[in-house]
PDB file of C-alpha atoms and ligand atoms in Angstrom:
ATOM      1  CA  UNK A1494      86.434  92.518  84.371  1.00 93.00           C
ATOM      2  CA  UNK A1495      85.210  95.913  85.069  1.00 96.00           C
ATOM      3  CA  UNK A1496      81.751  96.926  83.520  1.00 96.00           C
ATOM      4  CA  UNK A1497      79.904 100.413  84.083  1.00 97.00           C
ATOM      5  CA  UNK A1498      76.472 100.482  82.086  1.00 97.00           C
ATOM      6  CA  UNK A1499      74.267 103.129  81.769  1.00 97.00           C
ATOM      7  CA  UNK A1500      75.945 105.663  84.342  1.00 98.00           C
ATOM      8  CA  UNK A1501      74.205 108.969  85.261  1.00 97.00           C
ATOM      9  CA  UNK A1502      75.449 111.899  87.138  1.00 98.00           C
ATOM     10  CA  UNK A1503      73.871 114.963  88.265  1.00 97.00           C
ATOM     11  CA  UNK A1504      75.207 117.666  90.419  1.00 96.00           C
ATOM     12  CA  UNK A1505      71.954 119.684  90.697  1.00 94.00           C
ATOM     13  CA  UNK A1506      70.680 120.751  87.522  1.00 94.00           C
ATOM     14  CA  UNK A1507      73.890 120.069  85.635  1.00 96.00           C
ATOM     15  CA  UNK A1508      73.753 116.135  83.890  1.00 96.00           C
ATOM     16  CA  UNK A1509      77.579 115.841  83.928  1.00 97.00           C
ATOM     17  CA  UNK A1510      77.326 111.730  82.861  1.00 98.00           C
ATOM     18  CA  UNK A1511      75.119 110.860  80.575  1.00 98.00           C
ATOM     19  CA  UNK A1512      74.854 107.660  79.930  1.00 97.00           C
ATOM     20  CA  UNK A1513      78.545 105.746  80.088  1.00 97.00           C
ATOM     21  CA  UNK A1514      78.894 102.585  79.086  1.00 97.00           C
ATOM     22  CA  UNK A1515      82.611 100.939  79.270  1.00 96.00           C
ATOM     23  CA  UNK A1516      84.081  97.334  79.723  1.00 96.00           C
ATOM     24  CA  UNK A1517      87.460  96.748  80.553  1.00 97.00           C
ATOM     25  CA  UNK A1518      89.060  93.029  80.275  1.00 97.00           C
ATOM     26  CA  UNK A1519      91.568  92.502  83.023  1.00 96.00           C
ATOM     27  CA  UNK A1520      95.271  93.668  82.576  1.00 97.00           C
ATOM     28  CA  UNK A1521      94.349  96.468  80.112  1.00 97.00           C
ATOM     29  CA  UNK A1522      95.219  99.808  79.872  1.00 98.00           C
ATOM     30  CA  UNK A1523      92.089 102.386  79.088  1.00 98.00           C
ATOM     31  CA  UNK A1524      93.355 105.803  78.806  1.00 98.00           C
ATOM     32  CA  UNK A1525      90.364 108.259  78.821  1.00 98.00           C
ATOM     33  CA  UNK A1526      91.132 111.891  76.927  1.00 97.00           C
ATOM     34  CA  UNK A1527      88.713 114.621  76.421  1.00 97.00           C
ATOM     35  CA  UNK A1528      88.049 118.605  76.661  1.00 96.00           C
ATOM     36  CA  UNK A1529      88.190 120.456  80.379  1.00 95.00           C
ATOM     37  CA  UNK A1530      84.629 119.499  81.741  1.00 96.00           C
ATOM     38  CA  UNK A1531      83.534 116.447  79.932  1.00 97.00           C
ATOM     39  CA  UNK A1532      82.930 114.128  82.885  1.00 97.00           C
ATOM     40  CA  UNK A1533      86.266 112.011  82.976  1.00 98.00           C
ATOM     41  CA  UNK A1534      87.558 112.740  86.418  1.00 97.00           C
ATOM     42  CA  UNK A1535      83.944 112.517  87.854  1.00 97.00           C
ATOM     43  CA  UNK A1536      83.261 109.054  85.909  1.00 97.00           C
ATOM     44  CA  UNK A1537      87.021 107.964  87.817  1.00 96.00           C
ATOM     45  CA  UNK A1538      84.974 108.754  91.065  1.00 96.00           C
ATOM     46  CA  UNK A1539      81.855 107.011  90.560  1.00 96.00           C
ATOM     47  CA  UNK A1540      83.890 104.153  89.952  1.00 96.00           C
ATOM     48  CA  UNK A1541      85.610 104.183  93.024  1.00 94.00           C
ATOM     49  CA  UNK A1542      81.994 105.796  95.032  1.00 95.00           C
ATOM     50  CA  UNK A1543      83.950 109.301  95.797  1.00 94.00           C
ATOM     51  CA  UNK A1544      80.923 110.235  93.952  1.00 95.00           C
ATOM     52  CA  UNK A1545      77.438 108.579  94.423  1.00 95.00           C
ATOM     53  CA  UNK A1546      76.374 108.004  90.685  1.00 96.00           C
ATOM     54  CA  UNK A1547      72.772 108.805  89.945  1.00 96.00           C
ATOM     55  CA  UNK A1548      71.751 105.970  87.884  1.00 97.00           C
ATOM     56  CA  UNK A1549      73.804 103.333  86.740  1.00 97.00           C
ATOM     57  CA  UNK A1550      75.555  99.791  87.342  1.00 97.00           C
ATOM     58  CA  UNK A1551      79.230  99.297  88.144  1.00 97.00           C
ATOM     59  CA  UNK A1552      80.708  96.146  88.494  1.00 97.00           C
ATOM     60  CA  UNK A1553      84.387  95.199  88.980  1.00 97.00           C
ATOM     61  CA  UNK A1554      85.196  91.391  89.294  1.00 94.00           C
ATOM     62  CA  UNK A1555      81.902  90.459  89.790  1.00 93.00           C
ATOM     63  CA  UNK A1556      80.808  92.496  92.752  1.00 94.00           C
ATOM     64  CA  UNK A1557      78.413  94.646  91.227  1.00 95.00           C
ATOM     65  CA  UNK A1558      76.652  97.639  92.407  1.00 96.00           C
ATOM     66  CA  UNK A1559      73.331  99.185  91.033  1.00 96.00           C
ATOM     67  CA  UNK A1560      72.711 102.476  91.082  1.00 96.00           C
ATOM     68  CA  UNK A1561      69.020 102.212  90.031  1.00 94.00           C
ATOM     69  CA  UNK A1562      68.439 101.658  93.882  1.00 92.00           C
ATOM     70  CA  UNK A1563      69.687 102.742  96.954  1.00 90.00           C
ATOM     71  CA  UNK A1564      73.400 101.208  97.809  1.00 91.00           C
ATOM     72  CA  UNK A1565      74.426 100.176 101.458  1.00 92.00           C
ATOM     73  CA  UNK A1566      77.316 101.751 102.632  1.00 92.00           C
ATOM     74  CA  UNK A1567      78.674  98.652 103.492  1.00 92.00           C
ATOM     75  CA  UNK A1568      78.297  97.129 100.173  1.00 93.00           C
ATOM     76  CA  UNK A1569      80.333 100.367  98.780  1.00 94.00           C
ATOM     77  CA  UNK A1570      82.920  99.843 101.479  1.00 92.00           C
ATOM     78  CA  UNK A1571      83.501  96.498  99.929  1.00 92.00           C
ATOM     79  CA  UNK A1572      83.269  97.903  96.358  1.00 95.00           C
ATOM     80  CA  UNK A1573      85.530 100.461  96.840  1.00 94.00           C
ATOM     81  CA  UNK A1574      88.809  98.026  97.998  1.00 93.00           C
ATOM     82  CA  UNK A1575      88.579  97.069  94.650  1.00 96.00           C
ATOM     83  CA  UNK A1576      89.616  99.850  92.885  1.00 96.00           C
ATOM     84  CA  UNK A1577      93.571 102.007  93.974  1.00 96.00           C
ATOM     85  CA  UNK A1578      92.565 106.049  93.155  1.00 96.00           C
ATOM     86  CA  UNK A1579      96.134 108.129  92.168  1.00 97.00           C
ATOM     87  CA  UNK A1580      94.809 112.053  92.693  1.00 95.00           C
ATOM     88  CA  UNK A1581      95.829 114.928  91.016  1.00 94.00           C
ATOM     89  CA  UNK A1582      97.331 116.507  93.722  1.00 93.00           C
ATOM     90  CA  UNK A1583      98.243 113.074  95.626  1.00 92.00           C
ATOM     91  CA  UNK A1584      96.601 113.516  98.681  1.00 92.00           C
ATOM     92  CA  UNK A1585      99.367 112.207 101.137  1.00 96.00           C
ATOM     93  CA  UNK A1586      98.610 113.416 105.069  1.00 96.00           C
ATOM     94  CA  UNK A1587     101.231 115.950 105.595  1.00 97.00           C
ATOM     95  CA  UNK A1588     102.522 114.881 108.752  1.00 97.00           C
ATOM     96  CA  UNK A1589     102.773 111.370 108.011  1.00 97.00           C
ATOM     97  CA  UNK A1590     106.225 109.754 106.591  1.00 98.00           C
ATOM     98  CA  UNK A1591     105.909 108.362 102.762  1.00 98.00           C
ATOM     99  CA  UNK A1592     106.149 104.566 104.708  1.00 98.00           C
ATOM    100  CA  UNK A1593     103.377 105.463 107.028  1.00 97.00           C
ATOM    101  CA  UNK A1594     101.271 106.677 103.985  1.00 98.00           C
ATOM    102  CA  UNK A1595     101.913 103.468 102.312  1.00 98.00           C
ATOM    103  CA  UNK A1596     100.729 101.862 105.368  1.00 97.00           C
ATOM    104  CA  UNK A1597      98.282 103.745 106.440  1.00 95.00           C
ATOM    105  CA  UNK A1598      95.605 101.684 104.507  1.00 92.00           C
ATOM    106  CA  UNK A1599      96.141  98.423 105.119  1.00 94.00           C
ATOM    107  CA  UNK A1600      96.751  98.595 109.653  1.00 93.00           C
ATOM    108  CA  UNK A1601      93.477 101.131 109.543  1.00 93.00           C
ATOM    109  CA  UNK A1602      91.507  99.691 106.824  1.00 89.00           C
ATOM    110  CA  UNK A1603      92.593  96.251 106.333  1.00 90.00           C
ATOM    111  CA  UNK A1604      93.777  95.772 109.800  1.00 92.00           C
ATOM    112  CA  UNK A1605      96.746  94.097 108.712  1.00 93.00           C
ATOM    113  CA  UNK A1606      99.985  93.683 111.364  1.00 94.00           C
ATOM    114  CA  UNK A1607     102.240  96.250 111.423  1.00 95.00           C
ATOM    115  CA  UNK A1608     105.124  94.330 110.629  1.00 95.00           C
ATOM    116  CA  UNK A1609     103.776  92.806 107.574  1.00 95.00           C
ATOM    117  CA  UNK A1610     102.504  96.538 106.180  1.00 96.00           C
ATOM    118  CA  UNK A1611     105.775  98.023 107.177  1.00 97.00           C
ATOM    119  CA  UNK A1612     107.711  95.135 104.839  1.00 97.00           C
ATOM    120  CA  UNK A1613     105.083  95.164 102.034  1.00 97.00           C
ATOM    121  CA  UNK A1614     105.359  99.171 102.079  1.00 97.00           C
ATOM    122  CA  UNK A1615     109.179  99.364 101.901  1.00 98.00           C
ATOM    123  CA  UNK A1616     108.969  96.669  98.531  1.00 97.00           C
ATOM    124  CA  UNK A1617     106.846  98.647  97.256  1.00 98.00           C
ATOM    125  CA  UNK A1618     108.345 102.266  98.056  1.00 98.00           C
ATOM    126  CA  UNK A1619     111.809 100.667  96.523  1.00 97.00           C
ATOM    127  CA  UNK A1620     109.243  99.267  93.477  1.00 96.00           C
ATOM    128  CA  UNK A1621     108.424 103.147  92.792  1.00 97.00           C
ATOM    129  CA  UNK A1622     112.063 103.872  93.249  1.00 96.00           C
ATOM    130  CA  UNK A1623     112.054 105.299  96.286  1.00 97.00           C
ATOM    131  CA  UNK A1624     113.411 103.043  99.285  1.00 95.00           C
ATOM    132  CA  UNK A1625     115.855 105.876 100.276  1.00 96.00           C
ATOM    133  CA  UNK A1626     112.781 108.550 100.503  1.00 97.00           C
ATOM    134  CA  UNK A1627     111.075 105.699 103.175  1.00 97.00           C
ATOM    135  CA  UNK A1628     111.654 108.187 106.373  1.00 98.00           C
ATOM    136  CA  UNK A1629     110.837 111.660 104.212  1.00 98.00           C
ATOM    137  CA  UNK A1630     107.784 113.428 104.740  1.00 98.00           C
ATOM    138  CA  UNK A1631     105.691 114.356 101.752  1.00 97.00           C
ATOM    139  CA  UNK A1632     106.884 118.132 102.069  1.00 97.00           C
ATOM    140  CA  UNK A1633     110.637 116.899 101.699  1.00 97.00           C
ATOM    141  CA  UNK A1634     109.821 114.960  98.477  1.00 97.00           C
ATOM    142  CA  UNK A1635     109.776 116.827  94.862  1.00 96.00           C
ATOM    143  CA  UNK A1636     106.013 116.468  93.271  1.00 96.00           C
ATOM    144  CA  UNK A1637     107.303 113.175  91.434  1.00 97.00           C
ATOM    145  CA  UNK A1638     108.086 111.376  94.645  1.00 97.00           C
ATOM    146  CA  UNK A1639     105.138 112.695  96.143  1.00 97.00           C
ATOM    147  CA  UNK A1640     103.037 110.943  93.525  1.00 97.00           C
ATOM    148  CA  UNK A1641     105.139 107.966  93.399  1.00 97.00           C
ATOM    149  CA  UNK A1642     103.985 107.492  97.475  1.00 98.00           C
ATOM    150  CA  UNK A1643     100.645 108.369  96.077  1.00 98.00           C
ATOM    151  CA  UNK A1644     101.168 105.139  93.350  1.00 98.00           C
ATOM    152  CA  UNK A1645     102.632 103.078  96.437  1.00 98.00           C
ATOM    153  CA  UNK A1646      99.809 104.084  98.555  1.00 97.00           C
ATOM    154  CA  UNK A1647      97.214 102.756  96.247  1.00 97.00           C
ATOM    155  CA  UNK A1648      98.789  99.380  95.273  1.00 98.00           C
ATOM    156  CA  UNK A1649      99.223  98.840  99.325  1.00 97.00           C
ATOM    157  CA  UNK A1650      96.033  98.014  99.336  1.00 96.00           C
ATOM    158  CA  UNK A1651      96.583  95.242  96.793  1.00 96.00           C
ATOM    159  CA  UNK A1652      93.308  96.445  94.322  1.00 97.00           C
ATOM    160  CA  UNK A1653      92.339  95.182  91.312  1.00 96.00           C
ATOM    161  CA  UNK A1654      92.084  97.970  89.079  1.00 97.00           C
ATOM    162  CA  UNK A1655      94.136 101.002  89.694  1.00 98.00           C
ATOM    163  CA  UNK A1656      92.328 104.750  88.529  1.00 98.00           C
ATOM    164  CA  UNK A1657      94.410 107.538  87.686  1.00 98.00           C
ATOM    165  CA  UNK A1658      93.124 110.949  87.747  1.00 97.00           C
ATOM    166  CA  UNK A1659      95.182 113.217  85.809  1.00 96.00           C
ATOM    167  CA  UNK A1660      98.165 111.813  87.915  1.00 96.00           C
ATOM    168  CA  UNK A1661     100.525 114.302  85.755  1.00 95.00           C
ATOM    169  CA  UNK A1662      98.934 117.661  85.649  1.00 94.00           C
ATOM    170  CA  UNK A1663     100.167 119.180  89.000  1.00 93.00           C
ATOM    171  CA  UNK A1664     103.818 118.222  87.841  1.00 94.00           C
ATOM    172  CA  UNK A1665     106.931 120.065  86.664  1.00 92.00           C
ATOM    173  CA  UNK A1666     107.811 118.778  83.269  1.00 92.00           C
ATOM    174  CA  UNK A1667     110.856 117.609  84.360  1.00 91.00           C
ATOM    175  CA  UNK A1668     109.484 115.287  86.765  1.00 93.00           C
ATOM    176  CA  UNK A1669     106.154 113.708  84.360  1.00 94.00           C
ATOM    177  CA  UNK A1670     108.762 111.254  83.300  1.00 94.00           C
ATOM    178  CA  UNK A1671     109.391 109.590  86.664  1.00 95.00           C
ATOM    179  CA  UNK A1672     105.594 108.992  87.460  1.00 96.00           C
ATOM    180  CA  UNK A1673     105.165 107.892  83.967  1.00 96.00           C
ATOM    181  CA  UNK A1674     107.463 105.243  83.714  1.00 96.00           C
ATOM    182  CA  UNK A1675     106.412 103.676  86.986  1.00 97.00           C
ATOM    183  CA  UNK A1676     102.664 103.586  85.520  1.00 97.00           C
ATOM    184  CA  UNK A1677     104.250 101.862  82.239  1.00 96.00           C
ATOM    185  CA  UNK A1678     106.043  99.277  84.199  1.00 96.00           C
ATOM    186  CA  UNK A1679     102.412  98.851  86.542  1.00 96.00           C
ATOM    187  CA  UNK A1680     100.734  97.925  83.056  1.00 96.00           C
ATOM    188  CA  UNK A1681     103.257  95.939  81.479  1.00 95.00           C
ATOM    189  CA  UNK A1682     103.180  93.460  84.849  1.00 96.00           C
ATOM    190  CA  UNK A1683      99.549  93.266  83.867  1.00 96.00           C
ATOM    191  CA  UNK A1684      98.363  95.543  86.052  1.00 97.00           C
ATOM    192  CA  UNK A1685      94.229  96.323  85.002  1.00 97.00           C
ATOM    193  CA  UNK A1686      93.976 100.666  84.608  1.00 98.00           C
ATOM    194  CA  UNK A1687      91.901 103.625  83.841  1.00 98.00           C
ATOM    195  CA  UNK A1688      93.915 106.548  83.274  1.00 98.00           C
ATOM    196  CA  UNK A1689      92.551 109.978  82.762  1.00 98.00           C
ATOM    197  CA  UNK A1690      95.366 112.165  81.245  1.00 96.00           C
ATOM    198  CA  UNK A1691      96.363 114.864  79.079  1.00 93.00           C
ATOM    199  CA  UNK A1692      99.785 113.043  78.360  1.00 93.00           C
ATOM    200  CA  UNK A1693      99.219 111.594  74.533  1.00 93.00           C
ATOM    201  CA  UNK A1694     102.597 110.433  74.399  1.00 91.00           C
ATOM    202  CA  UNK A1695     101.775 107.903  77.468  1.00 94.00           C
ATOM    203  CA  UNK A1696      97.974 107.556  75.513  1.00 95.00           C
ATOM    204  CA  UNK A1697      99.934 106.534  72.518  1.00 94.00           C
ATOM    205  CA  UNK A1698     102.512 104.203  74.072  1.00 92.00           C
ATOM    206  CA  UNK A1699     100.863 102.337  76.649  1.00 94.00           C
ATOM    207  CA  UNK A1700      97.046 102.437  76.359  1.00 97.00           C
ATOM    208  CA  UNK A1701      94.910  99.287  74.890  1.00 97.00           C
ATOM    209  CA  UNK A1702      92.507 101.424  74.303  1.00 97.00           C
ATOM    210  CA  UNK A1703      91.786 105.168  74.060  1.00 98.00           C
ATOM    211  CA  UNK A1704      87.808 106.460  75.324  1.00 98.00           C
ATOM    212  CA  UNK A1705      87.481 110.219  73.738  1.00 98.00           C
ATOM    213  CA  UNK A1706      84.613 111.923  76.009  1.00 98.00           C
ATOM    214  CA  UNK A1707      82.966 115.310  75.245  1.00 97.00           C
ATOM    215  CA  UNK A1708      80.113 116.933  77.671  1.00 96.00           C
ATOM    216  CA  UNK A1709      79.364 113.994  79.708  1.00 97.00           C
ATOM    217  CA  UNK A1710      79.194 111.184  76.677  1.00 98.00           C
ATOM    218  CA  UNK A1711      81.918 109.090  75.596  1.00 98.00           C
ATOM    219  CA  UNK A1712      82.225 110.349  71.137  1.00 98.00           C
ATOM    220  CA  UNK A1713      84.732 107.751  70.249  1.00 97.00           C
ATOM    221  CA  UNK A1714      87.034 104.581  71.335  1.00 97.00           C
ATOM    222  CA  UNK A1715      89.785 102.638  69.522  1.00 97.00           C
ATOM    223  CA  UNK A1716      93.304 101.794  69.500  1.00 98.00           C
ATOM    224  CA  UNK A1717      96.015 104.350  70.524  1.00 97.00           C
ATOM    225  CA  UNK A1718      96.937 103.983  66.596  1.00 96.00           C
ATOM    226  CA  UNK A1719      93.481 104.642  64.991  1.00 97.00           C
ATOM    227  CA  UNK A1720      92.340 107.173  67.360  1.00 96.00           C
ATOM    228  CA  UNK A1721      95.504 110.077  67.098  1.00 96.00           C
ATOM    229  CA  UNK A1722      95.936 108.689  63.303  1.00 95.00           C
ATOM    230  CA  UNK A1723      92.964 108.353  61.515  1.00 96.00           C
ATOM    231  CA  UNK A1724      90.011 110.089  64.235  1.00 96.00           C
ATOM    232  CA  UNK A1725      86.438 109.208  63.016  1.00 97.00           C
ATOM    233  CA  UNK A1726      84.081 111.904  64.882  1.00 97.00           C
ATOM    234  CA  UNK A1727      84.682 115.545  64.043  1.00 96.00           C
ATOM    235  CA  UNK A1728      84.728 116.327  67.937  1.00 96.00           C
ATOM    236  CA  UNK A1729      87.704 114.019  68.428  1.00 97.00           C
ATOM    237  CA  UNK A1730      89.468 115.473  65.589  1.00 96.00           C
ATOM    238  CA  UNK A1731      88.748 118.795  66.497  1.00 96.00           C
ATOM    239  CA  UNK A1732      89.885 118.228  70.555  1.00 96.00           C
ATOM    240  CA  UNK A1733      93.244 116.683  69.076  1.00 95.00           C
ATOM    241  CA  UNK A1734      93.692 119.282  66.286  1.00 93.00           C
ATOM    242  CA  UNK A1735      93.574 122.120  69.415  1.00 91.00           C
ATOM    243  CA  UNK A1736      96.301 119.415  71.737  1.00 86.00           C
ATOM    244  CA  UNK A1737      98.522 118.927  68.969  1.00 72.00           C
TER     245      UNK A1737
HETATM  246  P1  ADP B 914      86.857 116.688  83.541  1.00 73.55           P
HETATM  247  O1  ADP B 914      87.528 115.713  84.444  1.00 73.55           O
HETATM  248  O2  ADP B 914      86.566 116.110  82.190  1.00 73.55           O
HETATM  249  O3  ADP B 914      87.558 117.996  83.451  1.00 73.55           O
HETATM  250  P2  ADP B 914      84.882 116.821  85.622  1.00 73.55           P
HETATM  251  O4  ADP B 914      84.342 115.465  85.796  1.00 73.55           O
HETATM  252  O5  ADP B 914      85.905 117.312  86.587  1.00 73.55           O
HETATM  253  O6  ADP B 914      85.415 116.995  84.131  1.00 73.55           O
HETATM  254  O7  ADP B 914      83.693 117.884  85.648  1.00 73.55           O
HETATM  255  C1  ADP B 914      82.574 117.793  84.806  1.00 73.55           C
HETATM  256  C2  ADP B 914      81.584 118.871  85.184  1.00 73.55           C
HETATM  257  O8  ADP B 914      81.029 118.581  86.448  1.00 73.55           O
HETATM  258  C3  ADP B 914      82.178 120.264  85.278  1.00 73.55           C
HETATM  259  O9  ADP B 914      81.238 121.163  84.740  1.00 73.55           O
HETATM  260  C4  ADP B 914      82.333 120.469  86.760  1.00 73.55           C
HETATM  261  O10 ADP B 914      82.249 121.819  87.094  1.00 73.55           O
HETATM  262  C5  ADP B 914      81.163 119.689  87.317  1.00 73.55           C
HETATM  263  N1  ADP B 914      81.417 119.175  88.679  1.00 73.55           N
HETATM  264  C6  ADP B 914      82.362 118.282  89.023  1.00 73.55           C
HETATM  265  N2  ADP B 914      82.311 118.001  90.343  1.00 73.55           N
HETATM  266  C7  ADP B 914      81.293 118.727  90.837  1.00 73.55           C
HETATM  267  C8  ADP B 914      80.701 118.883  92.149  1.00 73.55           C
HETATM  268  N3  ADP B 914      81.165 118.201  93.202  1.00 73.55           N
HETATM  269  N4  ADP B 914      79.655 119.722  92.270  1.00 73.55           N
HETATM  270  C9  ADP B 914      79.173 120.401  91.202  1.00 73.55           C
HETATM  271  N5  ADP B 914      79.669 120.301  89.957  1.00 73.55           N
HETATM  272  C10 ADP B 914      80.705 119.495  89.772  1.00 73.55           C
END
């Protein structure tokens, strides 16, 4: 379902991709892991074109786009409605309500009624738990809620895959459990995902697959299971030796 071959990307003089080739079947869970610096959150943004890659081919559901010439921006318009990005530090506009972030995408970019975005955004605030929170702006809402509007944001806009970059890291411990367990109950409806993360525990439980990447290559993939148990490449043992 989703297939990046051969992806290159340079900022300046520094190769930061070098080479990445992953498939994804649909309804998996790829959880990519690796050292400060390796390339994951900037392979995340090639795949949804917050990054133009230098070389490369990326295709989601068939619609393909090759890097190897130049891209229309149209064409990446189209490309990018295929994928949902969750940020870091969730991204919400600050003086919108978490229901007019959720609907923000699909009246401006979709333009879909009103009506029907405001109903599909409160099913899918209350699906992330937080149909009370509807009226709250994002500077009322702990960092958890923030980042479940973030989650509710992205599947507004009804994508096929959903990316997650390091969606996590900002939090309070306390609150990683929240945003967690509403990305456990996205995969087990089937839901296709990339998730770059520093949480092994969510690596271990819900990932299909685990990608290891060190300076811009990916070392190693396997199961959850073989990967944290029985790690083949020194630099993967080495990396989860130093988490661990
Ligand atoms: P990771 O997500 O694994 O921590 P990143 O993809 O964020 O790694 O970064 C990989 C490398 O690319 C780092 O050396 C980073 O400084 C560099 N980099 C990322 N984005 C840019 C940019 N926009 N301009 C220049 N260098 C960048």
């Amino acid at each position: 379902m989703i297939s990046i071959k051969g992806l290159y990307k340079q900022f300046g003089d520094l190769e930061v991709l070098k080479g990445i080739n992953i498939e994804v079947e649909k309804g998996k869970v790829v959880v990519v892991i690796g050292p400060s610096g390796s390339g994951k959150t900037t392979m995340l943004r090639c795949l949804n074109v917050l990054e133009t890659p230098t070389n490369g081919l990326i295709s989601i559901e068939g619609q393909n786009l090759d890097f190897s010439h130049a891209v229309s921006k149209k064409n990446i318009a189209s490309f990018r409605r295929l994928t949902g990005m969750v940020f870091q530090n969730y991204n919400l506009f600050p003086h919108k309500t978490a229901l007019e972030n959720v609907m923000e995408g699909p009246v401006i970019v979709k333009n879909e009624g009103k009506e029907a975005a405001r109903k599909k955004a409160v099913a899918l605030l209350e699906k992330v738990g937080l149909g009370e929170k509807q009226d709250y702006y994002p500077a009322q809402l702990s960092g958890g809620q923030q980042q479940r509007v973030g989650i509710a944001r992205a599947l507004a806009m009804e994508p096929e895959v959903m990316l997650f970059d390091e969606p996590t890291s900002a939090l309070d411990p306390e609150l990683v459990g929240e945003v967690l367990k509403v990305m456990k109950d996205l995969a087990q409806e089937g839901m296709t995902m990339i998730v770059v993360t520093h949480e092994m525990r969510f690596a271990r439980e819900a990932a299909d697959e685990v990608i290891f990447m060190d300076q811009g290559v990916i070392v190693e993939r396997n199961k959850p299971e073989e990967i944290f148990n029985h790690p083949k490449e020194e630099r993967t043992k080495k990396f989860l030796n130093m988490i661990q």
